[in-house]
mmCIF file of C-alpha atoms in Angstrom:
data_model
loop_
_atom_site.group_PDB
_atom_site.id
_atom_site.type_symbol
_atom_site.label_atom_id
_atom_site.label_comp_id
_atom_site.label_asym_id
_atom_site.label_seq_id
_atom_site.Cartn_x
_atom_site.Cartn_y
_atom_site.Cartn_z
ATOM 1 C CA ALA A 1 222.012 -114.250 7.333
ATOM 2 C CA ILE A 2 219.129 -114.567 4.964
ATOM 3 C CA LEU A 3 220.119 -117.590 2.791
ATOM 4 C CA VAL A 4 216.925 -118.215 1.233
ATOM 5 C CA PRO A 5 215.633 -117.233 -2.293
ATOM 6 C CA LEU A 6 213.221 -114.307 -2.682
ATOM 7 C CA ASP A 7 211.213 -113.363 -5.727
ATOM 8 C CA ALA A 8 213.126 -110.777 -7.864
ATOM 9 C CA ARG A 9 215.359 -109.900 -4.834
ATOM 10 C CA VAL A 10 218.903 -108.977 -4.215
ATOM 11 C CA ARG A 11 220.383 -110.698 -1.149
ATOM 12 C CA LEU A 12 222.475 -108.001 1.027
ATOM 13 C CA THR A 13 222.903 -109.688 4.465
ATOM 14 C CA ALA A 14 225.697 -110.052 7.154
ATOM 15 C CA PRO A 15 227.158 -113.474 6.316
ATOM 16 C CA ALA A 16 228.373 -115.974 8.745
ATOM 17 C CA VAL A 17 231.554 -114.402 9.034
ATOM 18 C CA ALA A 18 231.944 -110.514 9.610
ATOM 19 C CA GLY A 19 234.123 -109.346 6.746
ATOM 20 C CA THR A 20 232.725 -111.485 3.926
ATOM 21 C CA PRO A 21 230.705 -109.520 1.593
ATOM 22 C CA LEU A 22 227.334 -110.982 0.352
ATOM 23 C CA LEU A 23 225.729 -109.179 -2.524
ATOM 24 C CA ASP A 24 224.133 -111.552 -4.907
ATOM 25 C CA LYS A 25 221.158 -111.523 -7.243
ATOM 26 C CA ILE A 26 218.866 -114.393 -6.301
ATOM 27 C CA PRO A 27 216.985 -115.888 -9.187
ATOM 28 C CA ARG A 28 213.271 -115.616 -9.637
ATOM 29 C CA GLY A 29 211.267 -118.817 -8.793
ATOM 30 C CA SER A 30 214.233 -120.751 -7.162
ATOM 31 C CA ALA A 31 212.218 -121.756 -4.099
ATOM 32 C CA SER A 32 208.564 -122.215 -3.425
ATOM 33 C CA GLN A 33 206.640 -119.337 -1.684
ATOM 34 C CA GLY A 34 206.888 -119.740 2.173
ATOM 35 C CA GLY A 35 209.223 -122.783 1.873
ATOM 36 C CA ALA A 36 211.699 -123.389 4.825
ATOM 37 C CA THR A 37 215.375 -123.526 4.165
ATOM 38 C CA SER A 38 216.709 -126.900 4.770
ATOM 39 C CA MET A 39 219.461 -127.176 7.279
ATOM 40 C CA ALA A 40 220.596 -130.229 5.496
ATOM 41 C CA LYS A 41 220.946 -128.279 2.391
ATOM 42 C CA LEU A 42 222.833 -125.506 4.060
ATOM 43 C CA GLU A 43 225.172 -128.218 5.728
ATOM 44 C CA SER A 44 225.849 -129.750 2.145
ATOM 45 C CA VAL A 45 227.381 -126.691 0.734
ATOM 46 C CA ASP A 46 230.937 -127.973 -0.577
ATOM 47 C CA ASN A 47 233.736 -125.772 0.347
ATOM 48 C CA GLU A 48 236.501 -128.170 0.050
ATOM 49 C CA TRP A 49 237.100 -127.001 -3.478
ATOM 50 C CA ILE A 50 237.936 -123.559 -2.112
ATOM 51 C CA TRP A 51 240.370 -124.962 0.355
ATOM 52 C CA SER A 52 242.005 -126.969 -2.450
ATOM 53 C CA ALA A 53 242.142 -123.752 -4.651
ATOM 54 C CA LEU A 54 243.726 -121.795 -1.799
ATOM 55 C CA ALA A 55 246.223 -124.643 -1.127
ATOM 56 C CA LEU A 56 247.090 -124.800 -4.745
ATOM 57 C CA GLY A 57 247.300 -121.214 -5.279
ATOM 58 C CA LYS A 58 244.635 -121.021 -7.982
ATOM 59 C CA ILE A 59 243.674 -117.271 -7.792
ATOM 60 C CA ASP A 60 241.929 -117.594 -11.187
ATOM 61 C CA PHE A 61 239.426 -120.099 -9.838
ATOM 62 C CA LEU A 62 238.578 -117.783 -7.034
ATOM 63 C CA LYS A 63 238.636 -114.191 -7.891
ATOM 64 C CA GLU A 64 235.458 -114.417 -9.900
ATOM 65 C CA ALA A 65 233.551 -116.969 -7.819
ATOM 66 C CA ASP A 66 230.756 -116.373 -5.195
ATOM 67 C CA LEU A 67 232.413 -116.868 -1.981
ATOM 68 C CA SER A 68 229.819 -115.423 0.087
ATOM 69 C CA HIS A 69 229.020 -118.592 1.927
ATOM 70 C CA PHE A 70 232.709 -119.247 2.914
ATOM 71 C CA ASN A 71 233.851 -118.641 6.254
ATOM 72 C CA TRP A 72 237.248 -116.967 6.009
ATOM 73 C CA ASN A 73 238.128 -117.295 9.629
ATOM 74 C CA GLN A 74 237.079 -120.888 10.144
ATOM 75 C CA GLN A 75 239.474 -123.673 11.469
ATOM 76 C CA HIS A 76 240.390 -126.652 9.298
ATOM 77 C CA ALA A 77 241.772 -130.093 10.737
ATOM 78 C CA VAL A 78 244.026 -130.395 7.762
ATOM 79 C CA HIS A 79 244.420 -126.996 6.354
ATOM 80 C CA GLY A 80 244.624 -124.790 9.547
ATOM 81 C CA THR A 81 243.076 -121.507 8.350
ATOM 82 C CA PRO A 82 242.365 -120.037 4.944
ATOM 83 C CA LEU A 83 245.484 -117.783 5.199
ATOM 84 C CA ILE A 84 247.648 -120.608 6.554
ATOM 85 C CA VAL A 85 246.956 -122.978 3.788
ATOM 86 C CA VAL A 86 247.866 -120.317 0.992
ATOM 87 C CA LEU A 87 251.407 -120.547 2.838
ATOM 88 C CA ILE A 88 251.853 -124.185 3.591
ATOM 89 C CA GLY A 89 249.730 -125.699 0.375
ATOM 90 C CA LYS A 90 248.900 -129.306 0.235
ATOM 91 C CA LEU A 91 250.319 -132.783 -0.665
ATOM 92 C CA VAL A 92 249.159 -134.101 -4.111
ATOM 93 C CA ASN A 93 250.785 -137.089 -5.414
ATOM 94 C CA ASN A 94 253.791 -137.043 -3.069
ATOM 95 C CA ARG A 95 254.466 -133.429 -3.856
ATOM 96 C CA VAL A 96 253.663 -130.511 -1.708
ATOM 97 C CA HIS A 97 252.394 -127.482 -3.592
ATOM 98 C CA CYS A 98 253.084 -124.487 -1.472
ATOM 99 C CA CYS A 99 254.805 -121.121 -1.541
ATOM 100 C CA VAL A 100 258.366 -123.072 -1.446
ATOM 101 C CA SER A 101 257.704 -125.277 -4.464
ATOM 102 C CA CYS A 102 256.351 -122.821 -6.739
ATOM 103 C CA ASN A 103 257.855 -120.146 -9.170
ATOM 104 C CA SER A 104 257.822 -116.564 -8.956
ATOM 105 C CA SER A 105 254.652 -116.209 -10.882
ATOM 106 C CA GLN A 106 252.964 -118.824 -8.773
ATOM 107 C CA ARG A 107 254.076 -117.014 -5.620
ATOM 108 C CA ALA A 108 252.669 -113.771 -6.969
ATOM 109 C CA ASP A 109 249.183 -115.711 -7.301
ATOM 110 C CA ARG A 110 249.522 -116.735 -3.793
ATOM 111 C CA LEU A 111 250.052 -113.190 -2.625
ATOM 112 C CA GLN A 112 246.793 -112.119 -4.664
ATOM 113 C CA LEU A 113 245.028 -114.900 -2.682
ATOM 114 C CA ILE A 114 246.266 -113.283 0.657
ATOM 115 C CA LYS A 115 244.945 -110.061 -0.383
ATOM 116 C CA LEU A 116 241.748 -111.568 -1.613
ATOM 117 C CA GLY A 117 241.342 -113.272 1.970
ATOM 118 C CA LEU A 118 242.080 -110.159 3.802
ATOM 119 C CA ALA A 119 239.785 -108.114 1.582
ATOM 120 C CA GLN A 120 236.987 -110.704 2.607
ATOM 121 C CA GLY A 121 237.622 -110.365 6.245
ATOM 122 C CA ALA A 122 240.121 -113.043 7.039
ATOM 123 C CA ASP A 123 241.919 -112.307 10.312
ATOM 124 C CA PRO A 124 245.830 -113.368 10.391
ATOM 125 C CA HIS A 125 245.622 -113.713 14.117
ATOM 126 C CA VAL A 126 243.176 -116.587 13.970
ATOM 127 C CA LYS A 127 244.742 -119.873 15.025
ATOM 128 C CA ALA A 128 244.694 -123.416 13.568
ATOM 129 C CA PRO A 129 243.160 -125.871 15.631
ATOM 130 C CA PRO A 130 245.172 -127.876 18.298
ATOM 131 C CA ASP A 131 244.766 -131.131 16.453
ATOM 132 C CA CYS A 132 245.857 -129.744 12.987
ATOM 133 C CA LYS A 133 248.648 -132.229 11.735
ATOM 134 C CA SER A 134 249.808 -130.159 8.824
ATOM 135 C CA ASP A 135 253.455 -129.450 10.126
ATOM 136 C CA ARG A 136 256.104 -128.741 7.526
ATOM 137 C CA TYR A 137 259.841 -128.775 7.197
ATOM 138 C CA TYR A 138 261.851 -127.731 4.045
ATOM 139 C CA TRP A 139 265.067 -128.086 2.251
ATOM 140 C CA LYS A 140 266.587 -127.284 -1.115
ATOM 141 C CA LEU A 141 268.726 -129.968 -2.878
ATOM 142 C CA THR A 142 270.487 -130.756 -5.995
ATOM 143 C CA GLU A 143 271.318 -134.457 -6.991
ATOM 144 C CA GLU A 144 274.640 -134.005 -5.328
ATOM 145 C CA ASP A 145 273.143 -132.816 -2.059
ATOM 146 C CA LYS A 146 271.009 -135.786 -1.577
ATOM 147 C CA PRO A 147 273.464 -137.528 0.920
ATOM 148 C CA GLU A 148 273.092 -134.177 3.019
ATOM 149 C CA GLN A 149 269.467 -134.078 3.039
ATOM 150 C CA GLU A 150 268.801 -134.517 6.740
ATOM 151 C CA ARG A 151 271.486 -131.912 7.506
ATOM 152 C CA LYS A 152 269.974 -129.395 5.314
ATOM 153 C CA LYS A 153 266.253 -129.656 6.467
ATOM 154 C CA THR A 154 265.114 -126.729 8.384
ATOM 155 C CA ALA A 155 263.358 -127.355 11.684
ATOM 156 C CA THR A 156 259.631 -128.280 11.742
ATOM 157 C CA VAL A 157 257.262 -125.372 11.244
ATOM 158 C CA LYS A 158 254.291 -126.408 13.418
ATOM 159 C CA VAL A 159 250.790 -125.298 12.359
ATOM 160 C CA ALA A 160 248.750 -126.682 15.428
ATOM 161 C CA ASN A 161 247.481 -123.818 17.403
ATOM 162 C CA ALA A 162 249.444 -121.247 15.384
ATOM 163 C CA SER A 163 248.131 -118.168 13.481
ATOM 164 C CA ALA A 164 249.203 -117.261 9.882
ATOM 165 C CA LEU A 165 251.146 -114.570 11.286
ATOM 166 C CA THR A 166 253.001 -117.290 13.598
ATOM 167 C CA VAL A 167 253.473 -119.613 10.633
ATOM 168 C CA ALA A 168 254.823 -116.913 8.227
ATOM 169 C CA MET A 169 257.253 -115.619 10.951
ATOM 170 C CA LYS A 170 258.400 -119.321 11.699
ATOM 171 C CA MET A 171 259.084 -119.782 8.101
ATOM 172 C CA ILE A 172 261.191 -116.553 8.011
ATOM 173 C CA GLU A 173 263.162 -117.646 11.081
ATOM 174 C CA GLU A 174 263.967 -121.011 9.606
ATOM 175 C CA PHE A 175 264.731 -119.742 5.991
ATOM 176 C CA GLN A 176 267.257 -116.887 7.105
ATOM 177 C CA ASP A 177 269.356 -119.051 9.051
ATOM 178 C CA ALA A 178 269.387 -122.209 6.600
ATOM 179 C CA ALA A 179 272.376 -123.123 4.591
ATOM 180 C CA ALA A 180 270.449 -122.938 1.214
ATOM 181 C CA ASP A 181 269.536 -119.758 -0.651
ATOM 182 C CA TRP A 182 265.916 -118.949 0.315
ATOM 183 C CA LYS A 183 265.879 -115.320 -1.035
ATOM 184 C CA PRO A 184 262.788 -115.542 -3.282
ATOM 185 C CA GLU A 185 260.856 -117.290 -0.489
ATOM 186 C CA LEU A 186 261.884 -114.834 2.096
ATOM 187 C CA GLU A 187 260.897 -111.708 -0.246
ATOM 188 C CA PHE A 188 257.490 -113.652 -0.665
ATOM 189 C CA LEU A 189 257.073 -113.839 3.019
ATOM 190 C CA ALA A 190 258.243 -110.368 3.809
ATOM 191 C CA SER A 191 255.406 -109.030 1.490
ATOM 192 C CA VAL A 192 252.996 -111.471 3.236
ATOM 193 C CA MET A 193 253.991 -109.975 6.616
ATOM 194 C CA LYS A 194 253.502 -106.372 5.224
ATOM 195 C CA LEU A 195 250.043 -107.329 4.378
ATOM 196 C CA PHE A 196 249.166 -108.917 7.575
ATOM 197 C CA ALA A 197 250.619 -105.890 9.417
ATOM 198 C CA ALA A 198 248.257 -103.504 7.581
ATOM 199 C CA CYS A 199 245.266 -105.661 8.237
ATOM 200 C CA ARG A 200 242.595 -104.195 10.449
ATOM 201 C CA ASN A 201 240.279 -107.340 10.577
ATOM 202 C CA VAL A 202 241.479 -108.342 14.093
ATOM 203 C CA GLY A 203 238.780 -109.825 16.412
ATOM 204 C CA ARG A 204 235.954 -109.633 14.110
ATOM 205 C CA GLY A 205 234.974 -113.112 14.649
ATOM 206 C CA PRO A 206 231.673 -114.644 13.385
ATOM 207 C CA SER A 207 228.552 -112.692 13.241
ATOM 208 C CA GLN A 208 225.208 -113.893 14.621
ATOM 209 C CA SER A 209 223.343 -115.462 11.591
ATOM 210 C CA LEU A 210 220.807 -118.031 11.218
ATOM 211 C CA PRO A 211 219.033 -119.708 8.234
ATOM 212 C CA ILE A 212 215.121 -118.673 8.185
ATOM 213 C CA CYS A 213 212.374 -119.457 5.912
ATOM 214 C CA VAL A 214 211.202 -117.398 2.980
ATOM 215 C CA GLY A 215 207.926 -116.748 4.865
ATOM 216 C CA VAL A 216 209.772 -114.727 7.633
ATOM 217 C CA VAL A 217 211.383 -112.304 5.186
ATOM 218 C CA GLU A 218 208.037 -111.937 3.212
ATOM 219 C CA SER A 219 206.063 -111.065 6.445
ATOM 220 C CA TRP A 220 208.596 -108.348 7.257
ATOM 221 C CA ASP A 221 208.268 -107.123 3.866
ATOM 222 C CA ARG A 222 204.483 -106.780 4.146
ATOM 223 C CA VAL A 223 204.979 -104.963 7.572
ATOM 224 C CA LEU A 224 207.270 -102.479 5.725
ATOM 225 C CA ASN A 225 204.593 -101.805 2.940
ATOM 226 C CA ASP A 226 201.754 -101.595 5.688
ATOM 227 C CA MET A 227 200.957 -97.907 5.560
ATOM 228 C CA ASN A 228 197.879 -98.308 7.736
ATOM 229 C CA SER A 229 200.081 -99.128 10.847
ATOM 230 C CA ALA A 230 202.978 -96.738 9.709
ATOM 231 C CA ASP A 231 203.353 -93.944 12.290
ATOM 232 C CA VAL A 232 206.830 -92.413 11.164
ATOM 233 C CA VAL A 233 207.112 -89.968 8.213
ATOM 234 C CA LEU A 234 210.665 -89.809 6.737
ATOM 235 C CA SER A 235 211.056 -86.568 4.735
ATOM 236 C CA CYS A 236 213.704 -87.047 2.141
ATOM 237 C CA ASN A 237 214.365 -83.724 0.270
ATOM 238 C CA GLY A 238 210.690 -82.928 -0.246
ATOM 239 C CA ASN A 239 209.627 -86.593 -0.779
ATOM 240 C CA GLU A 240 208.184 -88.709 1.920
ATOM 241 C CA LEU A 241 208.315 -92.117 3.043
ATOM 242 C CA LYS A 242 206.518 -94.053 5.938
ATOM 243 C CA ALA A 243 207.792 -96.370 8.584
ATOM 244 C CA HIS A 244 207.120 -97.854 11.944
ATOM 245 C CA SER A 245 208.418 -96.363 15.147
ATOM 246 C CA LEU A 246 208.404 -99.901 16.806
ATOM 247 C CA VAL A 247 210.726 -101.439 14.143
ATOM 248 C CA LEU A 248 212.940 -98.272 13.731
ATOM 249 C CA GLY A 249 213.306 -97.766 17.505
ATOM 250 C CA ASN A 250 214.347 -101.221 18.323
ATOM 251 C CA CYS A 251 217.019 -101.342 15.712
ATOM 252 C CA SER A 252 218.523 -97.886 16.341
ATOM 253 C CA LYS A 253 219.259 -96.325 20.001
ATOM 254 C CA VAL A 254 219.448 -92.963 18.141
ATOM 255 C CA LEU A 255 215.904 -93.328 16.826
ATOM 256 C CA HIS A 256 214.653 -94.899 20.011
ATOM 257 C CA ALA A 257 215.887 -91.843 21.915
ATOM 258 C CA MET A 258 214.313 -89.625 19.457
ATOM 259 C CA PHE A 259 210.909 -91.177 19.524
ATOM 260 C CA SER A 260 211.000 -91.353 23.525
ATOM 261 C CA SER A 261 211.843 -87.550 23.823
ATOM 262 C CA SER A 262 209.699 -84.583 24.110
ATOM 263 C CA LEU A 263 211.304 -82.990 21.084
ATOM 264 C CA ARG A 264 209.511 -82.377 18.023
ATOM 265 C CA GLU A 265 210.464 -85.767 16.412
ATOM 266 C CA GLY A 266 209.204 -87.451 19.426
ATOM 267 C CA SER A 267 205.735 -85.989 19.234
ATOM 268 C CA SER A 268 205.149 -85.612 15.578
ATOM 269 C CA LYS A 269 207.123 -88.725 14.554
ATOM 270 C CA ARG A 270 208.536 -86.700 11.541
ATOM 271 C CA ILE A 271 212.095 -86.872 10.759
ATOM 272 C CA ASN A 272 214.132 -84.944 8.107
ATOM 273 C CA VAL A 273 216.883 -86.855 6.453
ATOM 274 C CA HIS A 274 219.486 -85.668 4.123
ATOM 275 C CA VAL A 275 219.476 -88.656 1.682
ATOM 276 C CA ASP A 276 217.084 -89.058 -1.492
ATOM 277 C CA GLN A 277 214.068 -91.203 -1.384
ATOM 278 C CA LYS A 278 215.745 -93.999 -3.322
ATOM 279 C CA ALA A 279 218.592 -94.500 -0.739
ATOM 280 C CA MET A 280 215.970 -94.189 2.112
ATOM 281 C CA LYS A 281 213.810 -96.852 0.601
ATOM 282 C CA PHE A 282 216.962 -99.083 0.047
ATOM 283 C CA LEU A 283 217.879 -98.512 3.793
ATOM 284 C CA LEU A 284 214.335 -99.248 4.986
ATOM 285 C CA GLU A 285 214.407 -102.639 3.001
ATOM 286 C CA LEU A 286 217.788 -103.661 4.559
ATOM 287 C CA ILE A 287 216.356 -102.694 8.069
ATOM 288 C CA TYR A 288 212.991 -104.647 7.814
ATOM 289 C CA THR A 289 214.022 -107.700 5.781
ATOM 290 C CA GLY A 290 217.886 -107.698 5.282
ATOM 291 C CA SER A 291 217.504 -107.732 1.571
ATOM 292 C CA SER A 292 216.542 -105.388 -1.193
ATOM 293 C CA SER A 293 214.539 -105.293 -4.388
ATOM 294 C CA GLU A 294 217.089 -103.111 -6.042
ATOM 295 C CA ALA A 295 218.866 -104.932 -8.806
ATOM 296 C CA LEU A 296 222.437 -103.728 -8.065
ATOM 297 C CA GLN A 297 224.817 -103.804 -10.775
ATOM 298 C CA ASP A 298 228.624 -104.541 -10.642
ATOM 299 C CA GLY A 299 231.149 -103.352 -12.874
ATOM 300 C CA SER A 300 229.002 -101.476 -15.211
ATOM 301 C CA ALA A 301 228.098 -97.825 -15.915
ATOM 302 C CA GLU A 302 224.855 -98.444 -13.763
ATOM 303 C CA GLY A 303 227.449 -99.575 -11.065
ATOM 304 C CA ASN A 304 228.468 -96.028 -10.400
ATOM 305 C CA ASP A 305 224.912 -95.058 -9.445
ATOM 306 C CA ASP A 306 224.711 -98.317 -7.179
ATOM 307 C CA GLN A 307 227.983 -97.132 -5.322
ATOM 308 C CA GLU A 308 226.370 -93.953 -4.488
ATOM 309 C CA LEU A 309 223.249 -95.787 -3.437
ATOM 310 C CA LEU A 310 225.183 -97.863 -1.085
ATOM 311 C CA LEU A 311 227.362 -95.214 0.193
ATOM 312 C CA ALA A 312 224.287 -92.838 0.788
ATOM 313 C CA ALA A 313 222.579 -95.749 2.756
ATOM 314 C CA LEU A 314 225.763 -96.465 4.784
ATOM 315 C CA ASP A 315 225.916 -92.740 5.856
ATOM 316 C CA GLN A 316 222.504 -92.710 7.136
ATOM 317 C CA ALA A 317 222.839 -96.307 8.926
ATOM 318 C CA HIS A 318 226.022 -95.046 10.601
ATOM 319 C CA GLN A 319 224.308 -91.977 11.805
ATOM 320 C CA TRP A 320 221.545 -93.795 13.232
ATOM 321 C CA GLN A 321 223.951 -96.455 14.659
ATOM 322 C CA ILE A 322 222.174 -99.368 13.067
ATOM 323 C CA ASP A 323 225.375 -101.554 13.303
ATOM 324 C CA HIS A 324 224.182 -104.585 11.521
ATOM 325 C CA VAL A 325 223.017 -102.855 8.497
ATOM 326 C CA VAL A 326 226.493 -100.746 8.535
ATOM 327 C CA ASP A 327 228.281 -103.943 8.416
ATOM 328 C CA MET A 328 226.111 -105.498 5.522
ATOM 329 C CA LEU A 329 226.759 -102.356 3.524
ATOM 330 C CA ARG A 330 230.546 -102.028 4.051
ATOM 331 C CA GLN A 331 231.052 -105.601 3.111
ATOM 332 C CA ALA A 332 229.197 -105.059 0.091
ATOM 333 C CA LEU A 333 231.163 -101.925 -0.727
ATOM 334 C CA ALA A 334 234.452 -103.803 -0.096
ATOM 335 C CA LYS A 335 233.369 -106.753 -2.506
ATOM 336 C CA GLN A 336 232.705 -103.958 -5.241
ATOM 337 C CA LEU A 337 235.796 -102.070 -4.951
ATOM 338 C CA SER A 338 237.251 -100.959 -8.325
ATOM 339 C CA PRO A 339 239.604 -98.334 -9.494
ATOM 340 C CA GLU A 340 236.614 -96.022 -10.243
ATOM 341 C CA SER A 341 234.861 -96.439 -6.876
ATOM 342 C CA PHE A 342 237.951 -96.494 -4.707
ATOM 343 C CA ALA A 343 238.101 -92.941 -3.920
ATOM 344 C CA SER A 344 234.807 -92.446 -2.703
ATOM 345 C CA VAL A 345 234.449 -95.730 -0.737
ATOM 346 C CA CYS A 346 237.827 -95.020 0.836
ATOM 347 C CA GLU A 347 236.801 -91.428 1.887
ATOM 348 C CA VAL A 348 233.701 -92.560 3.520
ATOM 349 C CA GLY A 349 235.499 -95.423 5.200
ATOM 350 C CA LEU A 350 238.103 -92.894 6.810
ATOM 351 C CA ARG A 351 235.412 -90.302 7.482
ATOM 352 C CA LEU A 352 233.036 -92.852 9.427
ATOM 353 C CA GLN A 353 236.155 -94.443 10.896
ATOM 354 C CA LEU A 354 235.333 -97.945 9.636
ATOM 355 C CA PRO A 355 238.598 -99.980 9.996
ATOM 356 C CA GLU A 356 237.383 -102.952 8.180
ATOM 357 C CA LEU A 357 236.475 -100.883 4.924
ATOM 358 C CA VAL A 358 239.738 -98.954 5.256
ATOM 359 C CA SER A 359 241.415 -102.009 5.420
ATOM 360 C CA ALA A 360 239.869 -103.488 2.567
ATOM 361 C CA CYS A 361 240.716 -100.242 0.524
ATOM 362 C CA ARG A 362 244.372 -100.614 1.638
ATOM 363 C CA ASN A 363 244.487 -104.215 0.433
ATOM 364 C CA PHE A 364 242.916 -103.166 -2.748
ATOM 365 C CA ALA A 365 245.202 -100.213 -3.371
ATOM 366 C CA SER A 366 248.308 -102.223 -2.805
ATOM 367 C CA GLY A 367 247.509 -104.381 -5.679
ATOM 368 C CA SER A 368 245.982 -101.808 -8.181
ATOM 369 C CA LYS A 369 248.156 -100.091 -10.790
ATOM 370 C CA PRO A 370 245.420 -97.431 -11.732
ATOM 371 C CA VAL A 371 245.067 -96.496 -8.008
ATOM 372 C CA ARG A 372 248.981 -96.176 -7.701
ATOM 373 C CA GLU A 373 249.177 -94.174 -10.863
ATOM 374 C CA LYS A 374 246.409 -91.669 -9.725
ATOM 375 C CA PHE A 375 248.198 -91.482 -6.388
ATOM 376 C CA ASP A 376 251.520 -90.520 -8.071
ATOM 377 C CA ASP A 377 249.654 -87.849 -10.171
ATOM 378 C CA GLY A 378 248.430 -86.385 -6.814
ATOM 379 C CA ARG A 379 245.406 -84.676 -8.405
ATOM 380 C CA HIS A 380 242.749 -87.296 -8.141
ATOM 381 C CA TYR A 381 242.077 -88.269 -4.422
ATOM 382 C CA PRO A 382 241.031 -86.138 -1.447
ATOM 383 C CA LYS A 383 243.838 -85.310 1.099
ATOM 384 C CA PRO A 384 242.678 -88.028 3.593
ATOM 385 C CA VAL A 385 242.855 -90.680 0.857
ATOM 386 C CA GLN A 386 245.972 -89.376 -0.478
ATOM 387 C CA ALA A 387 247.636 -89.616 3.110
ATOM 388 C CA MET A 388 246.399 -93.085 3.724
ATOM 389 C CA LEU A 389 247.724 -94.344 0.332
ATOM 390 C CA ALA A 390 251.199 -92.555 1.125
ATOM 391 C CA GLU A 391 251.243 -94.592 4.370
ATOM 392 C CA CYS A 392 250.056 -97.787 2.256
ATOM 393 C CA PHE A 393 252.876 -97.447 -0.205
ATOM 394 C CA GLY A 394 255.509 -96.508 2.414
ATOM 395 C CA LEU A 395 256.012 -93.142 1.178
ATOM 396 C CA ILE A 396 254.944 -90.955 4.078
ATOM 397 C CA LYS A 397 257.007 -87.762 4.261
ATOM 398 C CA PRO A 398 258.486 -86.873 7.669
ATOM 399 C CA SER A 399 256.323 -84.332 9.676
ATOM 400 C CA ALA A 400 257.401 -80.841 9.851
ATOM 401 C CA GLU A 401 259.684 -80.208 12.873
ATOM 402 C CA LYS A 402 257.496 -78.675 15.642
ATOM 403 C CA ARG A 403 258.581 -75.276 16.744
ATOM 404 C CA ALA A 404 260.098 -74.980 20.234
ATOM 405 C CA ARG A 405 257.958 -73.795 23.095
ATOM 406 C CA ARG A 406 258.926 -72.299 26.325
ATOM 407 C CA VAL A 407 256.852 -71.906 29.508
ATOM 408 C CA LEU A 408 255.852 -68.322 30.402
#
């Protein structure tokens, strides 16, 4: 990942964990030219407040925060994993704050935290470390029940070496057989399990990323703009951009095969593409530097144009099989999901068969009232998106009975 400031650039890179979007404006002049990123500075990033916010169910603290540096699949010796800690909470002043000790509104906040984590790439199959000591047991007591406290305790729910799926399932097992009434908690856990079951972040794991100095990125930016050594012409609907076959061929097997062949593209080094010049320039910047000079907007009128830019670049990167750029773009699109962008982003995710992006769309749709209203209206979404939403909302109609066939 490029974790260093660039003069008037937007950072759009694959972060430390696949599934965690990174699309942040980097302020001008926040680092000296050519200065190296300090490993000590990177290691000093404080994530404990994020763990505490997750444990306490503070969705308001996190939904607008920059979480690009947070590893949503990391293990923690106390909290287990980010998804587990939302379930088990933490001990504060001799009181455990968790999905059991809170009210219905607070449980709804925890469910939103689960959705946030899944949208950011959290994998419910990731296990807590073997030495995690945050085991839990539960009981519900009135003043009169206190003498029977030991008898009404559930069995211990062990967190060590368990995934969020296992922890949630173990809690369901204990609550449904307990003497007390755990109906609200069981309903919450059923909703959690439904979200986990719909998740497609399985096996993403950490992506390969390294902190690098500003000078490296600036050097590649100069290579991109060195027209004297450029030997490839990209024709974008009548407009032309130049690039380098050495760079493009080494990041794309498709382009490498094209340049190495006896076909017209191999001899002339001229490629016709079906995206506009702005989208291709944006894609080239991501290929060369992992960043872009495009000042992308979020949540504004200009943001609609940015979505089209991201989607066009994603389409071309997918066609050329430039996997790391596809990963960067789908993460940025997942982070910027809104009721307005949902249809186009979801349609592209389904068409290109990008399970992580489709999973982010599912998680977004499950908590979006405007998306549900448009789905119910039936006139707003393409058929593939409408079909996915029907599955997401549990409203799939039974398929028509197949006609009987006979062998001739």
